[in-house]
């Protein structure tokens, strides 16, 4: 799960940065507001990469995705990014847990086979 979630967050970081650069040209929102919203989201992406396996990290990731969707009211490009990455976050968490469960079951089966 750590690999999938971290990959999603790194991609999200990069796309937020590029979206902020585009928004500076196309949006009527001030540059300071664009970089404040984008900077907070990018910092959360980096911090969350380091704490994926800790308790509450998945919930903080969901809060980040919801925050990006809500940031769409200030910066419309963030709405689209929030929706896309909320879907990617769900996939990362869902399939990451399935892979972790499969690996744990396989390790338990191998350990049982070695004991026999």
mmCIF file with all atom_site columns, C-alpha atoms in Angstrom:
data_model
loop_
_atom_site.group_PDB
_atom_site.id
_atom_site.type_symbol
_atom_site.label_atom_id
_atom_site.label_alt_id
_atom_site.label_comp_id
_atom_site.label_asym_id
_atom_site.label_entity_id
_atom_site.label_seq_id
_atom_site.pdbx_PDB_ins_code
_atom_site.Cartn_x
_atom_site.Cartn_y
_atom_site.Cartn_z
_atom_site.occupancy
_atom_site.B_iso_or_equiv
_atom_site.pdbx_formal_charge
_atom_site.auth_seq_id
_atom_site.auth_comp_id
_atom_site.auth_asym_id
_atom_site.auth_atom_id
_atom_site.pdbx_PDB_model_num
ATOM 1   C CA . UNK A 1 1   ? 0.000   0.000   0.000   1.00 0.00 ? 1   UNK A CA 1
ATOM 2   C CA . UNK A 1 2   ? 2.873   2.323   0.789   1.00 0.00 ? 2   UNK A CA 1
ATOM 3   C CA . UNK A 1 3   ? 4.186   2.207   -2.776  1.00 0.00 ? 3   UNK A CA 1
ATOM 4   C CA . UNK A 1 4   ? 0.817   2.839   -4.414  1.00 0.00 ? 4   UNK A CA 1
ATOM 5   C CA . UNK A 1 5   ? -0.154  5.667   -2.066  1.00 0.00 ? 5   UNK A CA 1
ATOM 6   C CA . UNK A 1 6   ? 3.269   7.320   -2.289  1.00 0.00 ? 6   UNK A CA 1
ATOM 7   C CA . UNK A 1 7   ? 3.177   7.162   -6.087  1.00 0.00 ? 7   UNK A CA 1
ATOM 8   C CA . UNK A 1 8   ? -0.241  8.789   -6.077  1.00 0.00 ? 8   UNK A CA 1
ATOM 9   C CA . UNK A 1 9   ? 0.951   11.551  -3.746  1.00 0.00 ? 9   UNK A CA 1
ATOM 10  C CA . UNK A 1 10  ? 4.078   12.264  -5.798  1.00 0.00 ? 10  UNK A CA 1
ATOM 11  C CA . UNK A 1 11  ? 2.000   12.509  -8.966  1.00 0.00 ? 11  UNK A CA 1
ATOM 12  C CA . UNK A 1 12  ? -0.440  14.738  -7.140  1.00 0.00 ? 12  UNK A CA 1
ATOM 13  C CA . UNK A 1 13  ? 2.407   16.993  -5.975  1.00 0.00 ? 13  UNK A CA 1
ATOM 14  C CA . UNK A 1 14  ? 3.674   17.446  -9.528  1.00 0.00 ? 14  UNK A CA 1
ATOM 15  C CA . UNK A 1 15  ? 0.253   18.083  -11.022 1.00 0.00 ? 15  UNK A CA 1
ATOM 16  C CA . UNK A 1 16  ? -0.640  20.612  -8.329  1.00 0.00 ? 16  UNK A CA 1
ATOM 17  C CA . UNK A 1 17  ? 2.564   22.483  -9.103  1.00 0.00 ? 17  UNK A CA 1
ATOM 18  C CA . UNK A 1 18  ? 1.823   22.483  -12.842 1.00 0.00 ? 18  UNK A CA 1
ATOM 19  C CA . UNK A 1 19  ? -1.809  23.449  -12.239 1.00 0.00 ? 19  UNK A CA 1
ATOM 20  C CA . UNK A 1 20  ? -0.662  26.404  -10.146 1.00 0.00 ? 20  UNK A CA 1
ATOM 21  C CA . UNK A 1 21  ? 1.578   27.585  -12.966 1.00 0.00 ? 21  UNK A CA 1
ATOM 22  C CA . UNK A 1 22  ? -1.301  27.343  -15.445 1.00 0.00 ? 22  UNK A CA 1
ATOM 23  C CA . UNK A 1 23  ? -3.709  29.014  -13.028 1.00 0.00 ? 23  UNK A CA 1
ATOM 24  C CA . UNK A 1 24  ? -1.377  31.986  -12.700 1.00 0.00 ? 24  UNK A CA 1
ATOM 25  C CA . UNK A 1 25  ? -1.892  32.687  -16.407 1.00 0.00 ? 25  UNK A CA 1
ATOM 26  C CA . UNK A 1 26  ? -5.555  31.782  -16.794 1.00 0.00 ? 26  UNK A CA 1
ATOM 27  C CA . UNK A 1 27  ? -7.163  32.691  -13.478 1.00 0.00 ? 27  UNK A CA 1
ATOM 28  C CA . UNK A 1 28  ? -8.262  35.995  -12.010 1.00 0.00 ? 28  UNK A CA 1
ATOM 29  C CA . UNK A 1 29  ? -7.134  34.804  -8.568  1.00 0.00 ? 29  UNK A CA 1
ATOM 30  C CA . UNK A 1 30  ? -4.050  36.521  -7.178  1.00 0.00 ? 30  UNK A CA 1
ATOM 31  C CA . UNK A 1 31  ? -0.683  34.812  -7.417  1.00 0.00 ? 31  UNK A CA 1
ATOM 32  C CA . UNK A 1 32  ? -0.339  34.819  -3.622  1.00 0.00 ? 32  UNK A CA 1
ATOM 33  C CA . UNK A 1 33  ? -3.611  32.929  -3.184  1.00 0.00 ? 33  UNK A CA 1
ATOM 34  C CA . UNK A 1 34  ? -2.694  30.433  -5.889  1.00 0.00 ? 34  UNK A CA 1
ATOM 35  C CA . UNK A 1 35  ? 0.685   29.622  -4.303  1.00 0.00 ? 35  UNK A CA 1
ATOM 36  C CA . UNK A 1 36  ? -0.750  29.559  -0.777  1.00 0.00 ? 36  UNK A CA 1
ATOM 37  C CA . UNK A 1 37  ? -3.381  26.975  -1.672  1.00 0.00 ? 37  UNK A CA 1
ATOM 38  C CA . UNK A 1 38  ? -1.010  25.025  -3.908  1.00 0.00 ? 38  UNK A CA 1
ATOM 39  C CA . UNK A 1 39  ? 1.881   25.215  -1.441  1.00 0.00 ? 39  UNK A CA 1
ATOM 40  C CA . UNK A 1 40  ? -0.196  23.853  1.427   1.00 0.00 ? 40  UNK A CA 1
ATOM 41  C CA . UNK A 1 41  ? -1.458  20.990  -0.739  1.00 0.00 ? 41  UNK A CA 1
ATOM 42  C CA . UNK A 1 42  ? 2.043   20.190  -2.030  1.00 0.00 ? 42  UNK A CA 1
ATOM 43  C CA . UNK A 1 43  ? 3.504   20.247  1.500   1.00 0.00 ? 43  UNK A CA 1
ATOM 44  C CA . UNK A 1 44  ? 0.790   17.854  2.679   1.00 0.00 ? 44  UNK A CA 1
ATOM 45  C CA . UNK A 1 45  ? 1.579   15.505  -0.209  1.00 0.00 ? 45  UNK A CA 1
ATOM 46  C CA . UNK A 1 46  ? 5.256   15.374  0.759   1.00 0.00 ? 46  UNK A CA 1
ATOM 47  C CA . UNK A 1 47  ? 4.544   14.952  4.481   1.00 0.00 ? 47  UNK A CA 1
ATOM 48  C CA . UNK A 1 48  ? 1.985   12.250  3.828   1.00 0.00 ? 48  UNK A CA 1
ATOM 49  C CA . UNK A 1 49  ? 4.441   10.241  1.716   1.00 0.00 ? 49  UNK A CA 1
ATOM 50  C CA . UNK A 1 50  ? 6.577   9.755   4.796   1.00 0.00 ? 50  UNK A CA 1
ATOM 51  C CA . UNK A 1 51  ? 3.771   8.659   7.078   1.00 0.00 ? 51  UNK A CA 1
ATOM 52  C CA . UNK A 1 52  ? 1.730   6.262   4.929   1.00 0.00 ? 52  UNK A CA 1
ATOM 53  C CA . UNK A 1 53  ? 2.126   3.286   7.283   1.00 0.00 ? 53  UNK A CA 1
ATOM 54  C CA . UNK A 1 54  ? 1.279   5.268   10.402  1.00 0.00 ? 54  UNK A CA 1
ATOM 55  C CA . UNK A 1 55  ? -2.169  5.329   12.005  1.00 0.00 ? 55  UNK A CA 1
ATOM 56  C CA . UNK A 1 56  ? -4.429  7.994   10.579  1.00 0.00 ? 56  UNK A CA 1
ATOM 57  C CA . UNK A 1 57  ? -2.405  8.550   7.393   1.00 0.00 ? 57  UNK A CA 1
ATOM 58  C CA . UNK A 1 58  ? -5.132  7.221   5.111   1.00 0.00 ? 58  UNK A CA 1
ATOM 59  C CA . UNK A 1 59  ? -7.684  9.502   6.760   1.00 0.00 ? 59  UNK A CA 1
ATOM 60  C CA . UNK A 1 60  ? -5.351  12.492  6.364   1.00 0.00 ? 60  UNK A CA 1
ATOM 61  C CA . UNK A 1 61  ? -4.988  11.499  2.698   1.00 0.00 ? 61  UNK A CA 1
ATOM 62  C CA . UNK A 1 62  ? -8.765  11.568  2.337   1.00 0.00 ? 62  UNK A CA 1
ATOM 63  C CA . UNK A 1 63  ? -8.840  14.990  4.001   1.00 0.00 ? 63  UNK A CA 1
ATOM 64  C CA . UNK A 1 64  ? -6.253  16.185  1.470   1.00 0.00 ? 64  UNK A CA 1
ATOM 65  C CA . UNK A 1 65  ? -8.390  14.967  -1.424  1.00 0.00 ? 65  UNK A CA 1
ATOM 66  C CA . UNK A 1 66  ? -11.520 16.618  -0.002  1.00 0.00 ? 66  UNK A CA 1
ATOM 67  C CA . UNK A 1 67  ? -9.503  19.778  0.640   1.00 0.00 ? 67  UNK A CA 1
ATOM 68  C CA . UNK A 1 68  ? -8.408  19.873  -3.006  1.00 0.00 ? 68  UNK A CA 1
ATOM 69  C CA . UNK A 1 69  ? -11.990 19.524  -4.159  1.00 0.00 ? 69  UNK A CA 1
ATOM 70  C CA . UNK A 1 70  ? -12.991 22.341  -1.781  1.00 0.00 ? 70  UNK A CA 1
ATOM 71  C CA . UNK A 1 71  ? -10.074 24.461  -3.061  1.00 0.00 ? 71  UNK A CA 1
ATOM 72  C CA . UNK A 1 72  ? -11.871 24.354  -6.397  1.00 0.00 ? 72  UNK A CA 1
ATOM 73  C CA . UNK A 1 73  ? -14.053 27.185  -5.094  1.00 0.00 ? 73  UNK A CA 1
ATOM 74  C CA . UNK A 1 74  ? -10.945 29.403  -4.963  1.00 0.00 ? 74  UNK A CA 1
ATOM 75  C CA . UNK A 1 75  ? -8.991  27.891  -7.826  1.00 0.00 ? 75  UNK A CA 1
ATOM 76  C CA . UNK A 1 76  ? -11.158 25.973  -10.332 1.00 0.00 ? 76  UNK A CA 1
ATOM 77  C CA . UNK A 1 77  ? -8.300  23.789  -11.594 1.00 0.00 ? 77  UNK A CA 1
ATOM 78  C CA . UNK A 1 78  ? -7.998  22.265  -8.122  1.00 0.00 ? 78  UNK A CA 1
ATOM 79  C CA . UNK A 1 79  ? -11.529 20.894  -8.335  1.00 0.00 ? 79  UNK A CA 1
ATOM 80  C CA . UNK A 1 80  ? -10.689 18.686  -11.292 1.00 0.00 ? 80  UNK A CA 1
ATOM 81  C CA . UNK A 1 81  ? -7.424  17.575  -9.717  1.00 0.00 ? 81  UNK A CA 1
ATOM 82  C CA . UNK A 1 82  ? -9.191  16.808  -6.458  1.00 0.00 ? 82  UNK A CA 1
ATOM 83  C CA . UNK A 1 83  ? -11.768 14.597  -8.136  1.00 0.00 ? 83  UNK A CA 1
ATOM 84  C CA . UNK A 1 84  ? -9.180  12.714  -10.198 1.00 0.00 ? 84  UNK A CA 1
ATOM 85  C CA . UNK A 1 85  ? -6.823  12.176  -7.290  1.00 0.00 ? 85  UNK A CA 1
ATOM 86  C CA . UNK A 1 86  ? -9.625  11.202  -4.917  1.00 0.00 ? 86  UNK A CA 1
ATOM 87  C CA . UNK A 1 87  ? -10.320 8.341   -7.322  1.00 0.00 ? 87  UNK A CA 1
ATOM 88  C CA . UNK A 1 88  ? -6.633  7.476   -7.527  1.00 0.00 ? 88  UNK A CA 1
ATOM 89  C CA . UNK A 1 89  ? -6.340  7.645   -3.733  1.00 0.00 ? 89  UNK A CA 1
ATOM 90  C CA . UNK A 1 90  ? -9.257  5.229   -3.365  1.00 0.00 ? 90  UNK A CA 1
ATOM 91  C CA . UNK A 1 91  ? -7.640  2.825   -5.843  1.00 0.00 ? 91  UNK A CA 1
ATOM 92  C CA . UNK A 1 92  ? -4.272  3.073   -4.084  1.00 0.00 ? 92  UNK A CA 1
ATOM 93  C CA . UNK A 1 93  ? -5.744  2.381   -0.657  1.00 0.00 ? 93  UNK A CA 1
ATOM 94  C CA . UNK A 1 94  ? -8.131  -0.349  -1.834  1.00 0.00 ? 94  UNK A CA 1
ATOM 95  C CA . UNK A 1 95  ? -5.726  -2.297  -3.998  1.00 0.00 ? 95  UNK A CA 1
ATOM 96  C CA . UNK A 1 96  ? -2.775  -1.622  -1.723  1.00 0.00 ? 96  UNK A CA 1
ATOM 97  C CA . UNK A 1 97  ? -4.608  -3.273  1.152   1.00 0.00 ? 97  UNK A CA 1
ATOM 98  C CA . UNK A 1 98  ? -5.521  -6.233  -1.048  1.00 0.00 ? 98  UNK A CA 1
ATOM 99  C CA . UNK A 1 99  ? -1.886  -6.707  -2.075  1.00 0.00 ? 99  UNK A CA 1
ATOM 100 C CA . UNK A 1 100 ? -0.742  -6.414  1.555   1.00 0.00 ? 100 UNK A CA 1
ATOM 101 C CA . UNK A 1 101 ? -3.323  -9.026  2.617   1.00 0.00 ? 101 UNK A CA 1
ATOM 102 C CA . UNK A 1 102 ? -2.234  -11.349 -0.193  1.00 0.00 ? 102 UNK A CA 1
ATOM 103 C CA . UNK A 1 103 ? 1.430   -11.002 0.784   1.00 0.00 ? 103 UNK A CA 1
ATOM 104 C CA . UNK A 1 104 ? 0.628   -11.684 4.439   1.00 0.00 ? 104 UNK A CA 1
ATOM 105 C CA . UNK A 1 105 ? -1.412  -14.786 3.552   1.00 0.00 ? 105 UNK A CA 1
ATOM 106 C CA . UNK A 1 106 ? 1.336   -16.064 1.267   1.00 0.00 ? 106 UNK A CA 1
ATOM 107 C CA . UNK A 1 107 ? 3.986   -15.484 3.947   1.00 0.00 ? 107 UNK A CA 1
ATOM 108 C CA . UNK A 1 108 ? 1.825   -17.340 6.498   1.00 0.00 ? 108 UNK A CA 1
ATOM 109 C CA . UNK A 1 109 ? 1.345   -20.252 4.085   1.00 0.00 ? 109 UNK A CA 1
ATOM 110 C CA . UNK A 1 110 ? 5.068   -20.427 3.416   1.00 0.00 ? 110 UNK A CA 1
ATOM 111 C CA . UNK A 1 111 ? 5.825   -20.331 7.130   1.00 0.00 ? 111 UNK A CA 1
ATOM 112 C CA . UNK A 1 112 ? 3.333   -23.148 7.726   1.00 0.00 ? 112 UNK A CA 1
ATOM 113 C CA . UNK A 1 113 ? 4.888   -25.203 4.904   1.00 0.00 ? 113 UNK A CA 1
ATOM 114 C CA . UNK A 1 114 ? 8.373   -24.764 6.367   1.00 0.00 ? 114 UNK A CA 1
ATOM 115 C CA . UNK A 1 115 ? 7.198   -25.990 9.793   1.00 0.00 ? 115 UNK A CA 1
ATOM 116 C CA . UNK A 1 116 ? 5.767   -29.193 8.308   1.00 0.00 ? 116 UNK A CA 1
#
